[in-house]
mmCIF file of C-alpha atoms in Angstrom:
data_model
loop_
_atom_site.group_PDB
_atom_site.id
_atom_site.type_symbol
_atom_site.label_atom_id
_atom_site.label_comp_id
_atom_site.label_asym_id
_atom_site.label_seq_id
_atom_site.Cartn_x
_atom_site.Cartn_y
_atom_site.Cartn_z
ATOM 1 C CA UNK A 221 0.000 0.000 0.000
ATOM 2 C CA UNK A 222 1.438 3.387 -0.532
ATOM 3 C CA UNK A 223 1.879 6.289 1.580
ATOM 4 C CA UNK A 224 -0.919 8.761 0.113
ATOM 5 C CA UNK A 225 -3.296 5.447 1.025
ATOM 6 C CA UNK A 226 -1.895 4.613 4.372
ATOM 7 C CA UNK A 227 -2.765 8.461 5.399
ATOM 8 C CA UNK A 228 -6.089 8.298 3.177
ATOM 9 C CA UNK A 229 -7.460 5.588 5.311
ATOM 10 C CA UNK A 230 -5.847 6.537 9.020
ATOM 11 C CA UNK A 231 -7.720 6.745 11.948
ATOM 12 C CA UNK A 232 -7.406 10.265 14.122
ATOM 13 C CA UNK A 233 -4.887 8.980 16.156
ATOM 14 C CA UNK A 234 -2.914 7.425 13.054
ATOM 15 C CA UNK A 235 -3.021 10.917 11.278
ATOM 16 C CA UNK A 236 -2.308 12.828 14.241
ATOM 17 C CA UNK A 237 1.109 10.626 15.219
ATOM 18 C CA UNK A 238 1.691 10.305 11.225
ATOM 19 C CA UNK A 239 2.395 14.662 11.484
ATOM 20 C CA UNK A 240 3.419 14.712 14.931
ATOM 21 C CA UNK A 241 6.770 11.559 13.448
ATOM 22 C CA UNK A 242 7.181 13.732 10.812
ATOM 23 C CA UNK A 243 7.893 16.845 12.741
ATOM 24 C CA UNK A 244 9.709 15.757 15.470
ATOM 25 C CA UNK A 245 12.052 14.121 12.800
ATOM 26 C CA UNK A 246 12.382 17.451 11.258
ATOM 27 C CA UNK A 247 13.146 19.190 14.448
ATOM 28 C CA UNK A 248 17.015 19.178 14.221
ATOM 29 C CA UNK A 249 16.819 21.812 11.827
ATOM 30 C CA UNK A 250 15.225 24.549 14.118
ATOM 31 C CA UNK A 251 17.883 23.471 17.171
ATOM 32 C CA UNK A 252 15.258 22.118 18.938
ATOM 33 C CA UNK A 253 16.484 19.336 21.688
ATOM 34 C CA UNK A 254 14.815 16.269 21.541
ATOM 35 C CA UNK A 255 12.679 16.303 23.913
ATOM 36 C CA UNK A 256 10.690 19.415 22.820
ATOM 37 C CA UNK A 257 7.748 17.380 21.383
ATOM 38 C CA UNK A 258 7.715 14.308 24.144
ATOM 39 C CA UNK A 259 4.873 15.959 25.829
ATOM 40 C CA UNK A 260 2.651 16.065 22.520
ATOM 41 C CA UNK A 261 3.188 12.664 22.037
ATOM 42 C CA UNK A 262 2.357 11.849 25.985
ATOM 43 C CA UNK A 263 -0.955 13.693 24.894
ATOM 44 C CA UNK A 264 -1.467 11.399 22.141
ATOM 45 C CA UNK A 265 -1.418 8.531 24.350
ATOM 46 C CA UNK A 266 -2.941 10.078 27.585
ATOM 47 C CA UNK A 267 -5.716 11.949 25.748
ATOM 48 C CA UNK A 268 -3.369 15.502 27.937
ATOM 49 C CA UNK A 269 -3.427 18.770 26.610
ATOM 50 C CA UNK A 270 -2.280 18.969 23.284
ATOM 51 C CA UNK A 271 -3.256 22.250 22.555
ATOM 52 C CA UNK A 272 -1.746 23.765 25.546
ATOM 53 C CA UNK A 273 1.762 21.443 24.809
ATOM 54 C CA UNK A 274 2.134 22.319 21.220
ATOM 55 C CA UNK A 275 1.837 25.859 22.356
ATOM 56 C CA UNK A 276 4.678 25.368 24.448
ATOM 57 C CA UNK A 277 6.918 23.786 21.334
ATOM 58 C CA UNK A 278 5.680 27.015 19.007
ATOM 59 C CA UNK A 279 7.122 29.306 21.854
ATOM 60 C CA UNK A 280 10.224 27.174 22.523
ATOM 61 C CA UNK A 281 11.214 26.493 18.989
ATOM 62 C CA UNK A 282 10.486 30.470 18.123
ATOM 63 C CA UNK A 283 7.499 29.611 15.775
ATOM 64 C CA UNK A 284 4.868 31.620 17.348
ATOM 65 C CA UNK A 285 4.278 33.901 14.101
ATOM 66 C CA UNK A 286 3.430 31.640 11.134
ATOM 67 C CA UNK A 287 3.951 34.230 8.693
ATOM 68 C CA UNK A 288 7.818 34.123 9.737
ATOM 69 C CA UNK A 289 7.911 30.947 7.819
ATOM 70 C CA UNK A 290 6.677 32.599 4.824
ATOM 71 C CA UNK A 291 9.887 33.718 2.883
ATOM 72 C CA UNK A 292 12.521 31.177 1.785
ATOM 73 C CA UNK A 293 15.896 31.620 1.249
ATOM 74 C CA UNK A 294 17.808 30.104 -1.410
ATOM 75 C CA UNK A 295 19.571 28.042 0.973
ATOM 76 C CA UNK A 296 18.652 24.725 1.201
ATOM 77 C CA UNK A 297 19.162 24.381 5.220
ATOM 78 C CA UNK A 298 17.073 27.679 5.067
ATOM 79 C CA UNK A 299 14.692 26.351 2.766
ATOM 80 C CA UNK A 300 14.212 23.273 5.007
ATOM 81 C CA UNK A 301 13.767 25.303 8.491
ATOM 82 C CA UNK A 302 11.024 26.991 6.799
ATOM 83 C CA UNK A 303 8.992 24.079 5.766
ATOM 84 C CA UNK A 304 9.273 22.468 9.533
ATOM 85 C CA UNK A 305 8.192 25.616 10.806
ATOM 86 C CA UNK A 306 4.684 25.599 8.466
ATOM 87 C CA UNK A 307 4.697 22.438 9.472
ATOM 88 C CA UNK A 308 4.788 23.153 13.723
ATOM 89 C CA UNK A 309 2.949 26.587 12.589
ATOM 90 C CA UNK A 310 0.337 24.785 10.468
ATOM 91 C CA UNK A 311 -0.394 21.401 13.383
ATOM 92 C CA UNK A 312 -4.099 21.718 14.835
ATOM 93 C CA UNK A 313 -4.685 22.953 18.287
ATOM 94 C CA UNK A 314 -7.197 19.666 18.590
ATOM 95 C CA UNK A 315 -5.441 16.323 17.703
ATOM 96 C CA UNK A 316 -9.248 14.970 16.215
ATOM 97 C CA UNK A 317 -9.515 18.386 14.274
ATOM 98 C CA UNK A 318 -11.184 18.090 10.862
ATOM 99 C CA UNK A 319 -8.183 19.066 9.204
ATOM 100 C CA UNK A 320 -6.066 16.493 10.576
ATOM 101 C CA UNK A 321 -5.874 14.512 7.602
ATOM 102 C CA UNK A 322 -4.776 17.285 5.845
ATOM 103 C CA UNK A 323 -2.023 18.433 8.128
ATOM 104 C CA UNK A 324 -0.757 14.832 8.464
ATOM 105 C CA UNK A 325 -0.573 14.821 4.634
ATOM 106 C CA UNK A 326 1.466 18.180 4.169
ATOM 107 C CA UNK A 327 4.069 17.213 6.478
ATOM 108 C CA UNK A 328 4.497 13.681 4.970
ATOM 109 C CA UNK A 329 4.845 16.075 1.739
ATOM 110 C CA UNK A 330 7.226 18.661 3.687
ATOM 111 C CA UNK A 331 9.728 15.655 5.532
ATOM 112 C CA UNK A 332 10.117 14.180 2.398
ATOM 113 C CA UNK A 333 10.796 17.312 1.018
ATOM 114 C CA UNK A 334 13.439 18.350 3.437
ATOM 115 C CA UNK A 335 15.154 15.188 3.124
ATOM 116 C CA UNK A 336 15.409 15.849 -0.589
ATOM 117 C CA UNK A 337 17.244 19.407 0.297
ATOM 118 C CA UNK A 338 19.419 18.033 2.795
ATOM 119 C CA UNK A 339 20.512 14.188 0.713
ATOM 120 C CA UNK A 340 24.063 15.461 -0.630
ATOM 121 C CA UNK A 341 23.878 11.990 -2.590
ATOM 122 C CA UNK A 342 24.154 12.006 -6.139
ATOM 123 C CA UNK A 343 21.690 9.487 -6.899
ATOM 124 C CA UNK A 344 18.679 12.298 -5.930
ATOM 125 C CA UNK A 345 18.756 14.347 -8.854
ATOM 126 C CA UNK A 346 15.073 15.866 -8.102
ATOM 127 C CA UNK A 347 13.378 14.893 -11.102
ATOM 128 C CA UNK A 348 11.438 12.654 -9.846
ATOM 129 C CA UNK A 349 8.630 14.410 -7.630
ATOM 130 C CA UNK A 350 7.863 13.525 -3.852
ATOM 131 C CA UNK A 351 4.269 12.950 -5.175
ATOM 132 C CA UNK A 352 5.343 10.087 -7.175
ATOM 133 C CA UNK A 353 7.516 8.407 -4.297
ATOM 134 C CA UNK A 354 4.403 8.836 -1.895
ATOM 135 C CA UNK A 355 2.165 7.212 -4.478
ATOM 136 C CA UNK A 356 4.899 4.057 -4.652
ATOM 137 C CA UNK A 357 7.460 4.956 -7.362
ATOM 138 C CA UNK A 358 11.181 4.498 -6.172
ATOM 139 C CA UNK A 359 13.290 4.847 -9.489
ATOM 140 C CA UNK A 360 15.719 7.331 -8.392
ATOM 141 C CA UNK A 361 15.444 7.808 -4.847
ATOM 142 C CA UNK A 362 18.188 9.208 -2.392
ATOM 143 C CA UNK A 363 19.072 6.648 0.589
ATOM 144 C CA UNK A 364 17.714 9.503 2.690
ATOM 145 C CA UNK A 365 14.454 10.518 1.322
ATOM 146 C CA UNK A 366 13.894 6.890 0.855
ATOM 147 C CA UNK A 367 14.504 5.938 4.352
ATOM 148 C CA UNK A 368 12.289 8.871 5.717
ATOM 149 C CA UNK A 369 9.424 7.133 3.203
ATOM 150 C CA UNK A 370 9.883 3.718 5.071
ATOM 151 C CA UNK A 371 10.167 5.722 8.213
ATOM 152 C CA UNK A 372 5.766 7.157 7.704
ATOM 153 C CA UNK A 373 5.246 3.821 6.228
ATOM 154 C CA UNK A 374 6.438 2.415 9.084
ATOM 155 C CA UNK A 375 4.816 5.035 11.994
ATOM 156 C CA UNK A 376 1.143 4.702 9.679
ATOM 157 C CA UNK A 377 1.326 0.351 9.282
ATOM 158 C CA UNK A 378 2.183 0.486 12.932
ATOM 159 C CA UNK A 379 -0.884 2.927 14.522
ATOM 160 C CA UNK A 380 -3.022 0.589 11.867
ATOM 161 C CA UNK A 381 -2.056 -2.366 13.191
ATOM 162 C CA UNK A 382 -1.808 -1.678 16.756
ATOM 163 C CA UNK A 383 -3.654 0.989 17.775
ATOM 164 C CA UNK A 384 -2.448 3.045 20.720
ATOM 165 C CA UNK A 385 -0.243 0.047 20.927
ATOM 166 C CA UNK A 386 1.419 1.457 18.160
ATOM 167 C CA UNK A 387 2.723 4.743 19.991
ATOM 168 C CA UNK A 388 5.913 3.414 21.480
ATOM 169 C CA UNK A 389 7.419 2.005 18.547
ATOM 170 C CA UNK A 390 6.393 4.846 15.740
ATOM 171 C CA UNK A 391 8.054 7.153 18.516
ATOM 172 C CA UNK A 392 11.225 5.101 18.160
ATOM 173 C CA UNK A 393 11.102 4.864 14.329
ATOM 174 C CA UNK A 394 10.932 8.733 14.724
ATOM 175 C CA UNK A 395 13.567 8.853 17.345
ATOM 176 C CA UNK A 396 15.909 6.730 15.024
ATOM 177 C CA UNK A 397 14.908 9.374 12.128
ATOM 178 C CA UNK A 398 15.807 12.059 14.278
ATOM 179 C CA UNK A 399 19.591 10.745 14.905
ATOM 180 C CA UNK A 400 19.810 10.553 11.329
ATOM 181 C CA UNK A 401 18.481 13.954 9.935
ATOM 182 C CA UNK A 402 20.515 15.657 13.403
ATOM 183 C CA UNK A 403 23.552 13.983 12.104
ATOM 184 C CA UNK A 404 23.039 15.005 8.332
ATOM 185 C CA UNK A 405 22.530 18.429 9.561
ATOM 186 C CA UNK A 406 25.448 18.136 11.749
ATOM 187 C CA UNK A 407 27.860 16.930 8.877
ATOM 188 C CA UNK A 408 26.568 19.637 6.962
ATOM 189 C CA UNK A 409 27.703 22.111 9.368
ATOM 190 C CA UNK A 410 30.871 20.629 9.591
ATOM 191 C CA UNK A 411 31.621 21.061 5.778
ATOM 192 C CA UNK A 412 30.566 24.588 5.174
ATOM 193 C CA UNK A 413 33.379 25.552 8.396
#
């Protein structure tokens, strides 16, 4: 099953942890520490305050004014910090919101996205659009845009199959996503110095 049907036919709770991975893989590139979004998902599996907790990440990771995020720079690191803020910016303030599905669906669009900007491979030449690797196509793929693919593959098959059962491990699929994007971003640091 592809991604774009794995979030088409998510539960609440699967769409809401499906945006929720994706961000707090993505977190790295705003400094964030992470444990900045532990307490959303503790919400997510205690039914807490996740309106009151992701108000607390907006304020710590200096995303209170969405409209910051609107200009992008032609850097790609700058590029990429702007699409995880829309994406923090963007997250309802109710986890069962209407517009969950939608939310879950831009930042499966925006990680994947990000992971493009950062892969320094050679093998992601861009022609081939995140659309097409959501809806199953592969041909081309960078190691790390296709492991953050298996990554919401992985955090949507699990909250389908499991439930809230499913919490723990999608937040260790995201944790291991984390390590990887923080070390990208890290090596990339290194290199411009």
């Amino acid at each position: 099953m592809s991604l774009v049907d794995l979030i088409a036919q998510a539960d609440e709770r699967g769409l809401a942890v499906s945006g929720l991975a994706c961000l707090d893989r993505c977190v790295p590139l705003l400094g964030g520490d992470d444990e900045v979004l532990r307490p959303l998902w503790s919400s997510l599996a205690d039914g807490g305050a996740w309106g009151e907790y992701l108000e607390q990440a907006r304020t710590e990771l200096d995303v209170v004014d969405p409209g910051r995020a609107a200009a992008v720079d032609d850097d790609d690191d700058d590029e990429a910090a702007v699409l995880v803020r829309r994406m923090l910016a963007a997250a309802p303030d109710d986890p069962s919101a209407p517009d969950l599905r939608e939310w879950a669906d831009a930042c499966s669009v925006g990680a994947l996205r990000i992971h493009r900007l950062l892969d320094a491979a050679a093998g992601d030449t861009g022609t081939c659009p995140v659309s097409a690797h959501r809806e199953g196509v592969t041909d081309g793929i960078s190691p790390l845009v296709a492991a953050e693919l298996r990554r919401q593959v992985t955090v949507l098959e699990l909250l389908a199959g499991r439930g809230a059962g499913g919490l723990r491990p999608a937040l260790e699929v995201s944790t291991e996503g984390r390590r990887v994007l923080r070390a990208v971003v890290s090596r990339r640091a290194r290199g411009r110095s």
